[in-house]
Amino acid sequence: MALSIFIFYFMLFSVLPLPSLCTDPDPLQDFCVADLTASPSINGFPCKGASSVTSVDFFSNVLAHKGNTSNVFQSKVTAANVLAFPGLNTLGISMNRVDFEPNGLNPPHSHPRATELGIVLKGKVLVGFVTTGNVFYSKVLTIGEMFVIPRGLMHFQKNVGKGAALIVTSFNSQQPGAAVVPTTLFAAKPSIPNEVLGQTFQVEDTVVEGIKSKFGS
């Protein structure tokens, strides 16, 4: 009987998500301003010494200015994560600013460590994501409308308005990470073999090489 109860609870806790594994670990102090000169640990970067922490560590203008959209996608993601804003260290939160020119695209990508919540501040933006069951959800959003992207799912944003567009997103991680499909597959170092990409997308080597050349691989 005791063994049956043990097996039941073992199986139960094996399938239930543990809070500590759902997002960044909870902080154990009021704050821990990142020492970016040190290597990160499992809970973020080591803390700066208390005597060296100042008000500057808790304020940032990293999202105050438009990003440089002069690129093939005509968009720019500006990240306010722990690397750009050390005061976020161990707090489990960060933000992005995404600027779009007309027809600009934030290409398909995923965030392996965070759920994304966003709001459109300017323009008209098509937002879409695909589930692990290959179901596609999307909607065209305008100023003031919001969206949520579940953690780890492939998604994109595209400016479908006539003028520039701007969205701001937040994450439940100080460093959500981003696996961007075109650069991950076609600009990896060292390069993914052409035969792998060709077979995956059912195209010839010349097509793979042509795509790689666009991303500097």
C-alpha positions as a Python dict, from the first residue, in 0.01 Angstrom:
ca = {
    (1, 'M'): (0, 0, 0),
    (2, 'A'): (277, 241, 98),
    (3, 'L'): (462, 161, -225),
    (4, 'S'): (150, 235, -432),
    (5, 'I'): (110, 573, -261),
    (6, 'F'): (477, 653, -323),
    (7, 'I'): (448, 565, -693),
    (8, 'F'): (130, 777, -723),
    (9, 'Y'): (292, 1087, -577),
    (10, 'F'): (615, 1030, -770),
    (11, 'M'): (422, 1021, -1097),
    (12, 'L'): (211, 1320, -995),
    (13, 'F'): (507, 1543, -913),
    (14, 'S'): (693, 1420, -1221),
    (15, 'V'): (429, 1566, -1454),
    (16, 'L'): (335, 1879, -1258),
    (17, 'P'): (535, 2192, -1353),
    (18, 'L'): (755, 2314, -1071),
    (19, 'P'): (731, 2694, -1013),
    (20, 'S'): (1110, 2722, -1004),
    (21, 'L'): (1130, 2575, -1356),
    (22, 'C'): (855, 2787, -1513),
    (23, 'T'): (1040, 3119, -1521),
    (24, 'D'): (1363, 3264, -1390),
    (25, 'P'): (1442, 3161, -1030),
    (26, 'D'): (1305, 3388, -759),
    (27, 'P'): (1552, 3644, -619),
    (28, 'L'): (1681, 3594, -267),
    (29, 'Q'): (1745, 3963, -200),
    (30, 'D'): (1596, 4305, -278),
    (31, 'F'): (1814, 4340, -587),
    (32, 'C'): (2131, 4209, -743),
    (33, 'V'): (2269, 4453, -999),
    (34, 'A'): (2462, 4246, -1251),
    (35, 'D'): (2839, 4244, -1261),
    (36, 'L'): (2864, 4199, -1638),
    (37, 'T'): (3239, 4146, -1619),
    (38, 'A'): (3176, 3808, -1451),
    (39, 'S'): (3037, 3487, -1596),
    (40, 'P'): (2664, 3423, -1548),
    (41, 'S'): (2546, 3157, -1305),
    (42, 'I'): (2217, 2964, -1294),
    (43, 'N'): (2037, 3260, -1134),
    (44, 'G'): (2192, 3531, -1351),
    (45, 'F'): (2511, 3729, -1310),
    (46, 'P'): (2693, 3773, -979),
    (47, 'C'): (2596, 4088, -791),
    (48, 'K'): (2795, 4407, -792),
    (49, 'G'): (2927, 4502, -453),
    (50, 'A'): (2669, 4698, -254),
    (51, 'S'): (2905, 4992, -220),
    (52, 'S'): (2928, 5029, -600),
    (53, 'V'): (2551, 5026, -665),
    (54, 'T'): (2404, 5368, -753),
    (55, 'S'): (2072, 5508, -873),
    (56, 'V'): (2198, 5482, -1232),
    (57, 'D'): (2174, 5102, -1206),
    (58, 'F'): (1795, 5115, -1173),
    (59, 'F'): (1712, 5348, -1464),
    (60, 'S'): (1770, 5314, -1838),
    (61, 'N'): (1695, 5491, -2166),
    (62, 'V'): (1781, 5188, -2381),
    (63, 'L'): (1428, 5185, -2532),
    (64, 'A'): (1399, 5561, -2572),
    (65, 'H'): (1521, 5584, -2931),
    (66, 'K'): (1421, 5427, -3262),
    (67, 'G'): (1639, 5138, -3372),
    (68, 'N'): (1827, 5125, -3702),
    (69, 'T'): (1591, 4957, -3949),
    (70, 'S'): (1833, 4967, -4243),
    (71, 'N'): (1848, 4592, -4297),
    (72, 'V'): (1693, 4321, -4512),
    (73, 'F'): (1391, 4288, -4280),
    (74, 'Q'): (1334, 4665, -4241),
    (75, 'S'): (1288, 4622, -3867),
    (76, 'K'): (1497, 4647, -3553),
    (77, 'V'): (1463, 4478, -3215),
    (78, 'T'): (1616, 4676, -2929),
    (79, 'A'): (1648, 4463, -2618),
    (80, 'A'): (1626, 4587, -2261),
    (81, 'N'): (1749, 4267, -2102),
    (82, 'V'): (2006, 4212, -1829),
    (83, 'L'): (2292, 4267, -2074),
    (84, 'A'): (2166, 4618, -2154),
    (85, 'F'): (2008, 4698, -1817),
    (86, 'P'): (2207, 4530, -1534),
    (87, 'G'): (1950, 4630, -1272),
    (88, 'L'): (1721, 4357, -1409),
    (89, 'N'): (1951, 4085, -1284),
    (90, 'T'): (1763, 3809, -1092),
    (91, 'L'): (1430, 3997, -1126),
    (92, 'G'): (1290, 3774, -1402),
    (93, 'I'): (1169, 4048, -1635),
    (94, 'S'): (1281, 4233, -1948),
    (95, 'M'): (1143, 4427, -2244),
    (96, 'N'): (1200, 4480, -2616),
    (97, 'R'): (1127, 4768, -2849),
    (98, 'V'): (1058, 4669, -3212),
    (99, 'D'): (1062, 4936, -3483),
    (100, 'F'): (924, 4866, -3832),
    (101, 'E'): (947, 5051, -4159),
    (102, 'P'): (649, 5005, -4396),
    (103, 'N'): (637, 4635, -4488),
    (104, 'G'): (894, 4563, -4216),
    (105, 'L'): (909, 4216, -4064),
    (106, 'N'): (1029, 4075, -3733),
    (107, 'P'): (1091, 3731, -3886),
    (108, 'P'): (972, 3401, -3739),
    (109, 'H'): (1151, 3331, -3412),
    (110, 'S'): (1099, 3187, -3066),
    (111, 'H'): (1199, 3275, -2710),
    (112, 'P'): (1310, 2956, -2532),
    (113, 'R'): (1303, 3104, -2183),
    (114, 'A'): (999, 3333, -2171),
    (115, 'T'): (638, 3412, -2257),
    (116, 'E'): (599, 3738, -2450),
    (117, 'L'): (338, 4008, -2388),
    (118, 'G'): (322, 4298, -2632),
    (119, 'I'): (135, 4615, -2719),
    (120, 'V'): (118, 4814, -3043),
    (121, 'L'): (213, 5178, -2989),
    (122, 'K'): (213, 5290, -3352),
    (123, 'G'): (83, 5162, -3684),
    (124, 'K'): (-88, 4840, -3786),
    (125, 'V'): (87, 4509, -3716),
    (126, 'L'): (6, 4150, -3810),
    (127, 'V'): (103, 3921, -3521),
    (128, 'G'): (97, 3544, -3553),
    (129, 'F'): (224, 3230, -3384),
    (130, 'V'): (216, 2856, -3450),
    (131, 'T'): (150, 2592, -3184),
    (132, 'T'): (335, 2262, -3151),
    (133, 'G'): (26, 2109, -3313),
    (134, 'N'): (84, 2324, -3624),
    (135, 'V'): (-216, 2549, -3558),
    (136, 'F'): (-165, 2908, -3674),
    (137, 'Y'): (-321, 3196, -3479),
    (138, 'S'): (-298, 3555, -3602),
    (139, 'K'): (-459, 3897, -3594),
    (140, 'V'): (-395, 4245, -3729),
    (141, 'L'): (-355, 4482, -3433),
    (142, 'T'): (-368, 4861, -3412),
    (143, 'I'): (-263, 5117, -3150),
    (144, 'G'): (-340, 5007, -2794),
    (145, 'E'): (-413, 4643, -2878),
    (146, 'M'): (-213, 4368, -2711),
    (147, 'F'): (-95, 4014, -2781),
    (148, 'V'): (60, 3724, -2592),
    (149, 'I'): (294, 3458, -2729),
    (150, 'P'): (326, 3143, -2516),
    (151, 'R'): (678, 3048, -2419),
    (152, 'G'): (887, 2878, -2686),
    (153, 'L'): (636, 2902, -2973),
    (154, 'M'): (737, 3024, -3318),
    (155, 'H'): (595, 3369, -3396),
    (156, 'F'): (641, 3685, -3601),
    (157, 'Q'): (526, 4047, -3634),
    (158, 'K'): (482, 4228, -3966),
    (159, 'N'): (397, 4590, -4037),
    (160, 'V'): (92, 4585, -4264),
    (161, 'G'): (13, 4956, -4238),
    (162, 'K'): (109, 5239, -4469),
    (163, 'G'): (350, 5409, -4228),
    (164, 'A'): (607, 5308, -3968),
    (165, 'A'): (505, 5088, -3675),
    (166, 'L'): (623, 5036, -3318),
    (167, 'I'): (556, 4767, -3062),
    (168, 'V'): (689, 4714, -2710),
    (169, 'T'): (706, 4367, -2559),
    (170, 'S'): (779, 4230, -2213),
    (171, 'F'): (908, 3892, -2097),
    (172, 'N'): (908, 3693, -1776),
    (173, 'S'): (1283, 3643, -1799),
    (174, 'Q'): (1580, 3875, -1765),
    (175, 'Q'): (1729, 3708, -2074),
    (176, 'P'): (1453, 3542, -2284),
    (177, 'G'): (1681, 3450, -2571),
    (178, 'A'): (1576, 3440, -2937),
    (179, 'A'): (1612, 3170, -3200),
    (180, 'V'): (1549, 3357, -3527),
    (181, 'V'): (1466, 3109, -3804),
    (182, 'P'): (1657, 3257, -4101),
    (183, 'T'): (1975, 3343, -3911),
    (184, 'T'): (1966, 3031, -3694),
    (185, 'L'): (1941, 2802, -3997),
    (186, 'F'): (2134, 2992, -4262),
    (187, 'A'): (2395, 3189, -4068),
    (188, 'A'): (2503, 2938, -3803),
    (189, 'K'): (2876, 2913, -3727),
    (190, 'P'): (2997, 2663, -3831),
    (191, 'S'): (2748, 2637, -4114),
    (192, 'I'): (2473, 2374, -4120),
    (193, 'P'): (2550, 2140, -4414),
    (194, 'N'): (2375, 2227, -4738),
    (195, 'E'): (2243, 1873, -4774),
    (196, 'V'): (2063, 1900, -4442),
    (197, 'L'): (1896, 2230, -4531),
    (198, 'G'): (1827, 2120, -4888),
    (199, 'Q'): (1657, 1801, -4776),
    (200, 'T'): (1465, 1987, -4503),
    (201, 'F'): (1320, 2244, -4742),
    (202, 'Q'): (1325, 2021, -5052),
    (203, 'V'): (1540, 2258, -5257),
    (204, 'E'): (1869, 2235, -5447),
    (205, 'D'): (2210, 2332, -5306),
    (206, 'T'): (2214, 2644, -5521),
    (207, 'V'): (1901, 2770, -5345),
    (208, 'V'): (2053, 2702, -5003),
    (209, 'E'): (2372, 2882, -5101),
    (210, 'G'): (2171, 3175, -5230),
    (211, 'I'): (1987, 3210, -4901),
    (212, 'K'): (2306, 3171, -4697),
    (213, 'S'): (2468, 3449, -4898),
    (214, 'K'): (2196, 3689, -4789),
    (215, 'F'): (2284, 3632, -4424),
    (216, 'G'): (2661, 3632, -4456),
    (217, 'S'): (2710, 3260, -4402),
}
